[in-house]
Amino acid sequence: MTEAEELALLEGRAIGPALEAAAAALTGSLIQWSLSGIHHRPGAGVTGIYAIRCEVSGEILNGFLCVTTRPVPGTFARSVRLHGPEGLPLLAWSHPNDPLLPDLDWACDARSVGPELFGVPAATLTTFGYRPMRRAVLRAEGAGETRFLKVLPRGRAAALYERHRLLLDAGIPVPQPAESPRRDVLVTRQASGTPLAQRLLEDGATGFEPEVVVDLLERLPRAVCDLPARRPWSAGVHRYAGAATAVLPDQSERIKTLASRVEYGIRAAPAGPVVPTHGDFYEGNLLVDGGSITAVLDLDGLGPGHLIDDLACFLAHLAMLPCVDERYTAVPAALARFQRVFEERVDPTALRARAAGVSLTLVAGARNSGRNQAGGGWREGALQRLLVAENFLGPGRGPGPAAG
């Protein structure tokens, strides 16, 4: 099956028999189900999250089932392997028994988290995000304190803890890591500040200067370059173009042209020296107070790279905000302000090409979001995101043979 066909399967009614079989093996007799979310990673399968209602020993229970087309080797006690149409291998589990996040069930259990983190019978838990088989983030509250729990695949929490310590020791503001009762859960204390996304929503972050962003990135300690390198988002442009085509098949030529122009621009313009980088730098990972950054979040991608890629990632996500929520009316002016400053620090042509590449990686995500909050369905949201990517290159001035 192609990725487009896998998407269609997990979004449509044809997945019903597989859900019935999974529910029978894992929970109970399936009464009702509905699609709650789709997670599509180019080249790494599609995962559907389904809200279900089951009958178990005469009792009606609500919950969630997850089904993935991703090939996952190994044996997992609380999951079941199935086959979909055309013999497509599927792996299913009931949330929170994620096969690759072994401590997610603990992090989702208020009566386990409460005593172990706060010494109270139960914590108050709020899920901030769940990417099946990759990570989950929850907020836990108890005894007047707040902690954030980041649940990761086996063995990765310790490395992330060390990244936090590395930046703290260098004077970079990041959340303070705390002792964790589970080896695959990073626990951090609550950091001060307001999400930059909120400031952008309110007034385009007036008073928060773009130079502050560049300064923070240039203060990352040199030891970051000793960490494993991760390819920048724009480097996988053709893989993400395939994902965009899977959700917008009628725009395939347009997407192919854009990907070629991005690739040409990345090859043709200098990236600059290798320096310490964040790796996934955008407004959602920054807390601010007035004109200062008070916390940098999500350090998984920390490592050697190019300043231009962190700046391009910031611009691409910033430009996408009006596609997500129509209330971001001040973002276009903010985008122009940040882009103008960034282009004084790095090669402008290279920056636009990389920002277009990062934007292209976000097109398929419109489908993950379901309905587009800025109006219309996910398809309209995907088209808006594609236009954002094209706008970074612009007709007649972007790099590549197609630019005219």
Coordinates of N, CA and C in Angstrom, one line a residue, residues 39-228:
H39 N -1.7 10.5 12.9 CA -0.3 10.9 12.9 C 0.4 10.2 11.8
H40 N 1.0 11.1 10.9 CA 1.6 10.6 9.7 C 3.1 11.0 9.7
R41 N 4.0 10.1 9.7 CA 5.4 10.4 9.6 C 5.9 9.9 8.3
P42 N 6.4 10.7 7.4 CA 6.8 10.3 6.1 C 7.8 9.2 6.2
G43 N 7.5 8.1 5.5 CA 8.4 6.9 5.5 C 8.4 6.1 6.7
A44 N 7.6 6.5 7.7 CA 7.5 5.7 9.0 C 6.1 5.4 9.4
G45 N 5.2 5.3 8.4 CA 3.9 4.8 8.7 C 2.9 5.8 9.2
V46 N 1.7 5.3 9.3 CA 0.6 6.2 9.8 C -0.1 5.5 11.0
T47 N -0.4 6.4 12.0 CA -1.1 5.9 13.2 C -2.4 6.6 13.4
G48 N -3.4 5.8 13.7 CA -4.7 6.4 14.0 C -5.0 6.2 15.5
I49 N -5.6 7.3 16.1 CA -6.1 7.2 17.4 C -7.6 7.2 17.4
Y50 N -8.3 6.3 18.0 CA -9.7 6.1 17.9 C -10.3 6.1 19.3
A51 N -11.3 7.0 19.5 CA -12.1 7.0 20.7 C -13.1 5.8 20.6
I52 N -13.2 5.0 21.6 CA -14.0 3.8 21.5 C -14.9 3.7 22.7
R53 N -16.0 2.9 22.6 CA -16.9 2.5 23.7 C -17.0 1.0 23.6
C54 N -16.7 0.4 24.7 CA -16.7 -1.1 24.7 C -17.6 -1.6 25.9
E55 N -18.0 -2.8 25.7 CA -18.7 -3.5 26.8 C -17.8 -4.6 27.4
V56 N -17.5 -4.5 28.7 CA -16.6 -5.4 29.4 C -17.4 -5.9 30.6
S57 N -17.7 -7.2 30.6 CA -18.4 -7.9 31.7 C -19.7 -7.1 32.1
G58 N -20.4 -6.7 31.1 CA -21.7 -6.0 31.3 C -21.6 -4.6 31.6
E59 N -20.3 -4.0 31.7 CA -20.1 -2.6 32.0 C -19.7 -1.9 30.7
I60 N -20.2 -0.7 30.5 CA -19.8 0.1 29.4 C -18.6 1.0 29.7
L61 N -17.5 0.9 29.0 CA -16.3 1.7 29.2 C -15.9 2.5 28.0
N62 N -15.3 3.7 28.3 CA -14.8 4.5 27.2 C -13.3 4.5 27.2
G63 N -12.7 4.6 26.1 CA -11.2 4.6 26.0 C -10.7 4.9 24.7
F64 N -9.4 4.6 24.4 CA -8.8 4.9 23.1 C -8.0 3.7 22.6
L65 N -8.1 3.4 21.3 CA -7.3 2.4 20.7 C -6.4 3.1 19.7
C66 N -5.2 2.6 19.5 CA -4.3 3.1 18.5 C -3.9 2.0 17.6
V67 N -3.9 2.3 16.3 CA -3.5 1.4 15.3 C -2.5 2.0 14.4
T68 N -1.4 1.3 14.1 CA -0.3 1.9 13.3 C 0.0 0.9 12.1
T69 N 0.4 1.5 11.0 CA 1.0 0.8 9.9 C 2.5 0.7 10.0
R70 N 3.1 1.4 10.9 CA 4.5 1.4 11.1 C 5.1 0.0 11.4
P71 N 6.1 -0.5 10.7 CA 6.7 -1.8 11.1 C 7.4 -1.6 12.4
V72 N 7.0 -2.4 13.4 CA 7.6 -2.3 14.7 C 8.0 -3.7 15.1
P73 N 9.3 -4.1 15.0 CA 9.7 -5.4 15.4 C 9.6 -5.6 16.9
G74 N 9.5 -6.9 17.3 CA 9.4 -7.2 18.7 C 8.1 -7.7 19.2
T75 N 8.1 -8.2 20.4 CA 6.8 -8.7 21.0 C 6.4 -7.8 22.2
F76 N 5.2 -7.4 22.2 CA 4.7 -6.5 23.2 C 3.5 -7.1 23.9
A77 N 3.5 -7.1 25.3 CA 2.6 -7.8 26.0 C 1.1 -7.3 25.9
R78 N 1.0 -6.0 25.8 CA -0.3 -5.4 25.8 C -0.7 -4.8 24.4
S79 N -0.3 -5.5 23.4 CA -0.7 -5.0 22.0 C -1.1 -6.3 21.2
V80 N -1.6 -6.0 20.0 CA -2.0 -7.2 19.2 C -1.7 -6.9 17.7
R81 N -1.2 -7.9 17.0 CA -0.9 -7.7 15.6 C -2.0 -8.2 14.8
L82 N -2.4 -7.4 13.8 CA -3.5 -7.7 12.9 C -3.1 -7.5 11.5
H83 N -4.1 -7.8 10.6 CA -3.9 -7.6 9.1 C -5.1 -6.8 8.6
G84 N -4.8 -5.8 7.9 CA -5.8 -5.0 7.2 C -6.0 -5.5 5.8
P85 N -6.7 -4.7 5.0 CA -6.9 -5.0 3.6 C -5.6 -5.3 2.9
E86 N -5.6 -6.2 1.9 CA -4.4 -6.6 1.2 C -3.3 -7.1 2.1
G87 N -3.7 -7.6 3.2 CA -2.7 -8.2 4.1 C -1.8 -7.2 4.8
L88 N -2.2 -6.0 4.8 CA -1.3 -4.9 5.5 C -1.1 -5.2 6.9
P89 N 0.1 -5.4 7.4 CA 0.4 -5.6 8.8 C 0.0 -4.4 9.7
L90 N -0.7 -4.6 10.7 CA -1.1 -3.5 11.7 C -0.7 -3.9 13.1
L91 N -0.4 -2.9 13.9 CA -0.1 -3.1 15.3 C -1.1 -2.3 16.1
A92 N -1.8 -2.8 17.0 CA -2.8 -2.1 17.8 C -2.5 -2.2 19.3
W93 N -2.9 -1.1 20.0 CA -2.8 -1.1 21.5 C -3.8 -0.2 22.1
S94 N -4.2 -0.5 23.3 CA -5.1 0.4 24.0 C -4.3 1.5 24.8
H95 N -4.6 2.7 24.6 CA -3.9 3.8 25.3 C -4.2 3.7 26.8
P96 N -3.2 3.8 27.6 CA -1.8 4.3 27.4 C -0.7 3.2 27.2
N97 N -1.1 2.0 26.8 CA -0.1 0.9 26.7 C 0.7 1.0 25.4
D98 N 1.3 2.1 25.2 CA 2.1 2.3 23.9 C 3.3 1.4 23.9
P99 N 3.5 0.6 22.9 CA 4.6 -0.4 22.9 C 6.0 0.2 23.0
L100 N 6.2 1.4 22.5 CA 7.5 2.0 22.5 C 7.7 3.1 23.6
L101 N 6.7 3.3 24.4 CA 6.8 4.3 25.5 C 6.4 3.5 26.8
P102 N 7.4 2.7 27.3 CA 7.1 1.8 28.4 C 6.5 2.4 29.7
D103 N 6.8 3.7 29.9 CA 6.4 4.3 31.2 C 5.2 5.2 31.0
L104 N 4.5 5.2 29.8 CA 3.4 6.0 29.6 C 2.2 5.7 30.5
D105 N 2.1 4.4 30.7 CA 0.9 3.9 31.6 C 1.1 4.5 33.0
W106 N 2.4 4.5 33.5 CA 2.6 5.1 34.8 C 2.3 6.6 34.8
A107 N 2.8 7.3 33.8 CA 2.6 8.8 33.7 C 1.1 9.2 33.5
C108 N 0.3 8.3 33.0 CA -1.1 8.6 32.9 C -2.0 8.1 34.1
D109 N -1.3 7.6 35.1 CA -2.1 7.1 36.3 C -1.9 8.1 37.4
A110 N -3.0 8.8 37.7 CA -2.9 9.8 38.7 C -2.6 9.3 40.1
R111 N -3.0 8.0 40.3 CA -2.8 7.4 41.6 C -1.4 6.8 41.8
S112 N -0.7 6.8 40.7 CA 0.8 6.4 40.8 C 1.6 7.6 40.8
V113 N 1.3 8.6 40.0 CA 2.1 9.8 39.9 C 2.0 10.6 41.2
G114 N 0.8 10.7 41.8 CA 0.6 11.5 43.0 C 1.5 11.1 44.1
P115 N 1.5 9.8 44.6 CA 2.4 9.4 45.7 C 3.9 9.6 45.4
E116 N 4.3 9.2 44.1 CA 5.7 9.2 43.8 C 6.3 10.5 43.6
L117 N 5.5 11.5 43.1 CA 6.0 12.8 42.8 C 5.7 13.8 43.9
F118 N 4.6 13.7 44.5 CA 4.1 14.8 45.4 C 3.8 14.3 46.8
G119 N 3.8 12.9 47.0 CA 3.4 12.4 48.3 C 1.9 12.6 48.6
V120 N 1.1 12.6 47.6 CA -0.4 12.8 47.8 C -1.1 11.6 47.2
P121 N -2.3 11.3 47.5 CA -3.0 10.1 47.0 C -3.1 10.1 45.5
A122 N -3.3 11.2 44.9 CA -3.5 11.3 43.4 C -3.1 12.7 42.9
A123 N -2.5 12.7 41.7 CA -2.2 13.9 41.1 C -3.3 14.3 40.1
T124 N -3.3 15.6 39.8 CA -4.1 16.1 38.7 C -3.3 16.1 37.4
L125 N -3.7 15.3 36.4 CA -2.9 15.2 35.2 C -3.6 15.8 34.0
T126 N -2.8 16.5 33.2 CA -3.3 17.0 31.9 C -2.4 16.6 30.8
T127 N -2.9 16.0 29.7 CA -2.1 15.6 28.6 C -1.9 16.8 27.7
F128 N -0.6 17.2 27.4 CA -0.4 18.3 26.5 C -0.1 17.8 25.1
G129 N 0.3 16.6 25.0 CA 0.6 16.1 23.6 C 1.0 14.7 23.6
Y130 N 0.6 13.9 22.6 CA 0.9 12.5 22.5 C 1.2 12.2 21.1
R131 N 2.4 11.8 20.8 CA 2.8 11.4 19.5 C 3.1 9.9 19.6
P132 N 2.2 9.0 19.1 CA 2.3 7.6 19.3 C 3.7 7.1 19.0
M133 N 4.2 6.3 19.9 CA 5.5 5.6 19.8 C 6.7 6.5 19.8
R134 N 6.5 7.8 20.0 CA 7.6 8.8 20.0 C 7.7 9.6 21.3
R135 N 6.6 10.2 21.8 CA 6.7 10.9 23.1 C 5.3 11.3 23.5
A136 N 5.3 11.6 24.8 CA 4.0 12.2 25.4 C 4.5 13.2 26.4
V137 N 3.7 14.3 26.5 CA 4.0 15.3 27.5 C 2.7 15.6 28.4
L138 N 2.9 15.5 29.7 CA 1.8 15.7 30.6 C 2.2 16.7 31.7
R139 N 1.2 17.4 32.2 CA 1.4 18.3 33.3 C 0.8 17.6 34.5
A140 N 1.6 17.5 35.6 CA 1.1 16.9 36.9 C 1.1 17.9 38.0
E141 N 0.0 18.0 38.7 CA -0.1 18.9 39.8 C -0.5 18.2 41.1
G142 N 0.1 18.6 42.2 CA -0.2 18.0 43.5 C 0.5 18.7 44.6
A143 N -0.1 18.8 45.7 CA 0.5 19.5 46.9 C 1.0 20.9 46.6
G144 N 0.2 21.6 45.7 CA 0.6 22.9 45.4 C 1.7 23.1 44.5
E145 N 2.2 22.0 43.9 CA 3.4 22.1 43.0 C 3.0 21.6 41.6
T146 N 3.8 21.9 40.6 CA 3.6 21.5 39.2 C 4.8 20.9 38.7
R147 N 4.7 19.8 38.0 CA 5.8 19.2 37.3 C 5.3 18.8 35.8
F148 N 6.3 18.8 34.9 CA 6.0 18.3 33.6 C 6.7 17.0 33.3
L149 N 5.9 16.1 32.7 CA 6.4 14.7 32.5 C 6.6 14.5 31.0
K150 N 7.8 14.2 30.6 CA 8.0 13.9 29.2 C 8.4 12.4 29.1
V151 N 7.5 11.7 28.5 CA 7.6 10.2 28.3 C 8.3 9.9 27.0
L152 N 9.4 9.1 27.1 CA 10.2 8.9 25.9 C 10.4 7.4 25.7
P153 N 10.9 7.0 24.5 CA 11.3 5.6 24.2 C 12.4 5.2 25.2
R154 N 12.6 4.0 25.3 CA 13.5 3.4 26.3 C 14.9 4.0 26.1
G155 N 15.5 4.5 27.3 CA 16.8 4.9 27.3 C 17.1 6.3 26.9
R156 N 16.1 7.1 26.5 CA 16.3 8.5 26.0 C 16.2 9.5 27.1
A157 N 15.5 9.3 28.2 CA 15.3 10.3 29.2 C 16.6 10.8 29.8
A158 N 17.5 9.8 30.0 CA 18.8 10.2 30.7 C 19.6 11.2 29.8
A159 N 19.6 10.9 28.5 CA 20.3 11.8 27.6 C 19.7 13.2 27.6
L160 N 18.4 13.3 27.6 CA 17.7 14.6 27.6 C 17.9 15.3 28.9
Y161 N 18.0 14.6 30.0 CA 18.3 15.2 31.3 C 19.7 15.9 31.2
E162 N 20.7 15.2 30.6 CA 22.0 15.8 30.5 C 22.0 17.0 29.6
R163 N 21.2 17.1 28.6 CA 21.1 18.3 27.8 C 20.6 19.5 28.6
H164 N 19.6 19.2 29.5 CA 19.1 20.3 30.3 C 20.2 20.8 31.3
R165 N 21.0 19.8 31.8 CA 22.1 20.2 32.7 C 23.1 21.0 32.0
L166 N 23.5 20.6 30.8 CA 24.5 21.3 29.9 C 24.1 22.7 29.7
L167 N 22.9 23.0 29.3 CA 22.5 24.4 29.1 C 22.3 25.2 30.3
L168 N 21.8 24.6 31.4 CA 21.7 25.3 32.7 C 23.1 25.7 33.2
D169 N 24.1 24.8 33.0 CA 25.4 25.2 33.5 C 26.1 26.3 32.6
A170 N 25.6 26.5 31.4 CA 26.1 27.5 30.5 C 25.3 28.8 30.7
G171 N 24.3 28.8 31.6 CA 23.5 30.1 31.8 C 22.4 30.2 30.8
I172 N 22.0 29.2 30.1 CA 20.9 29.2 29.1 C 19.6 28.9 29.9
P173 N 18.6 29.7 29.8 CA 17.4 29.4 30.6 C 16.6 28.2 30.0
V174 N 16.5 27.1 30.8 CA 15.7 25.9 30.4 C 15.1 25.4 31.7
P175 N 14.0 24.6 31.5 CA 13.3 24.1 32.8 C 14.3 23.3 33.6
Q176 N 14.2 23.4 34.9 CA 15.1 22.7 35.8 C 14.6 21.2 35.9
P177 N 15.5 20.3 35.5 CA 15.1 18.9 35.6 C 15.0 18.4 37.1
A178 N 14.1 17.5 37.4 CA 14.0 17.0 38.8 C 14.2 15.5 38.8
E179 N 14.3 15.0 39.9 CA 14.5 13.5 40.1 C 13.2 12.8 39.6
S180 N 13.4 11.8 38.8 CA 12.3 11.0 38.2 C 12.2 9.6 38.8
P181 N 11.0 9.2 39.1 CA 10.8 7.9 39.6 C 10.8 6.8 38.5
R182 N 10.8 7.2 37.3 CA 10.8 6.3 36.1 C 11.9 6.6 35.2
R183 N 12.6 5.6 34.7 CA 13.8 5.9 33.9 C 13.5 6.5 32.6
D184 N 12.3 6.2 32.0 CA 12.0 6.7 30.7 C 11.0 7.9 30.7
V185 N 11.1 8.6 31.9 CA 10.3 9.9 32.0 C 11.2 11.0 32.5
L186 N 11.3 12.0 31.7 CA 12.0 13.2 32.2 C 11.0 14.1 33.0
V187 N 11.3 14.4 34.2 CA 10.5 15.3 35.0 C 11.2 16.7 35.1
T188 N 10.5 17.7 34.8 CA 11.0 19.1 35.0 C 10.1 19.9 35.8
R189 N 10.7 20.9 36.4 CA 9.9 21.9 37.2 C 9.3 22.9 36.3
Q190 N 8.2 23.6 36.7 CA 7.6 24.6 35.9 C 8.5 25.8 35.7
A191 N 8.7 26.3 34.5 CA 9.5 27.4 34.2 C 8.6 28.7 34.2
S192 N 9.2 29.8 34.4 CA 8.5 31.1 34.4 C 8.4 31.6 33.0
G193 N 7.4 32.5 32.8 CA 7.3 33.2 31.5 C 6.0 32.8 30.8
T194 N 5.7 33.6 29.7 CA 4.5 33.4 28.9 C 4.9 32.8 27.6
P195 N 4.2 31.8 27.1 CA 4.5 31.3 25.7 C 4.6 32.4 24.7
L196 N 5.7 32.4 23.9 CA 5.8 33.4 22.9 C 4.6 33.4 21.9
A197 N 4.0 32.2 21.7 CA 2.9 32.1 20.8 C 1.7 32.9 21.4
Q198 N 1.6 33.0 22.7 CA 0.5 33.9 23.3 C 0.8 35.3 23.0
R199 N 2.1 35.7 23.1 CA 2.4 37.1 22.8 C 2.2 37.5 21.4
L200 N 2.4 36.5 20.5 CA 2.2 36.7 19.1 C 0.7 36.9 18.8
L201 N -0.1 36.1 19.5 CA -1.5 36.2 19.3 C -2.1 37.5 19.8
E202 N -1.5 38.0 20.9 CA -2.0 39.3 21.5 C -1.7 40.5 20.7
D203 N -0.4 40.6 20.3 CA -0.1 41.9 19.6 C 1.1 41.7 18.6
G204 N 1.4 40.4 18.2 CA 2.5 40.2 17.3 C 3.8 40.3 18.1
A205 N 3.8 40.1 19.4 CA 5.0 40.1 20.3 C 5.7 41.5 20.1
T206 N 4.9 42.5 20.1 CA 5.5 43.9 20.1 C 6.4 44.1 21.3
G207 N 7.6 44.6 21.2 CA 8.5 44.8 22.3 C 9.4 43.6 22.5
F208 N 9.2 42.5 21.8 CA 10.1 41.4 21.9 C 11.0 41.4 20.6
E209 N 12.2 41.8 20.7 CA 13.1 42.0 19.5 C 13.7 40.8 18.9
P210 N 13.7 40.7 17.6 CA 14.3 39.5 17.0 C 15.8 39.3 17.4
E211 N 16.5 40.3 17.7 CA 17.9 40.2 18.1 C 18.0 39.3 19.3
V212 N 17.0 39.3 20.2 CA 17.1 38.4 21.4 C 17.1 37.0 21.0
V213 N 16.4 36.6 20.0 CA 16.4 35.2 19.5 C 17.8 34.8 19.0
V214 N 18.4 35.7 18.1 CA 19.7 35.4 17.6 C 20.7 35.3 18.7
D215 N 20.6 36.2 19.6 CA 21.6 36.3 20.7 C 21.6 35.0 21.5
L216 N 20.4 34.5 21.8 CA 20.3 33.3 22.6 C 20.9 32.1 21.9
L217 N 20.6 32.0 20.6 CA 21.2 30.9 19.8 C 22.7 31.0 19.8
E218 N 23.2 32.2 19.7 CA 24.7 32.3 19.6 C 25.4 32.1 20.9
R219 N 24.6 32.1 22.0 CA 25.1 31.8 23.4 C 25.1 30.3 23.7
L220 N 24.6 29.5 22.9 CA 24.6 28.0 23.2 C 26.0 27.6 23.4
P221 N 26.3 26.8 24.4 CA 27.7 26.4 24.7 C 28.3 25.5 23.6
R222 N 29.6 25.7 23.4 CA 30.3 24.9 22.3 C 30.2 23.4 22.5
A223 N 30.0 23.0 23.8 CA 29.9 21.5 24.0 C 28.7 20.9 23.4
V224 N 27.7 21.7 22.9 CA 26.6 21.2 22.2 C 27.0 20.5 20.9
C225 N 28.1 21.0 20.4 CA 28.6 20.4 19.1 C 29.2 18.9 19.3
D226 N 29.4 18.5 20.6 CA 29.8 17.2 20.8 C 28.7 16.2 20.8
L227 N 27.4 16.7 20.8 CA 26.3 15.8 20.8 C 26.0 15.3 19.4
P228 N 25.3 14.2 19.3 CA 25.0 13.7 17.9 C 24.3 14.7 17.1

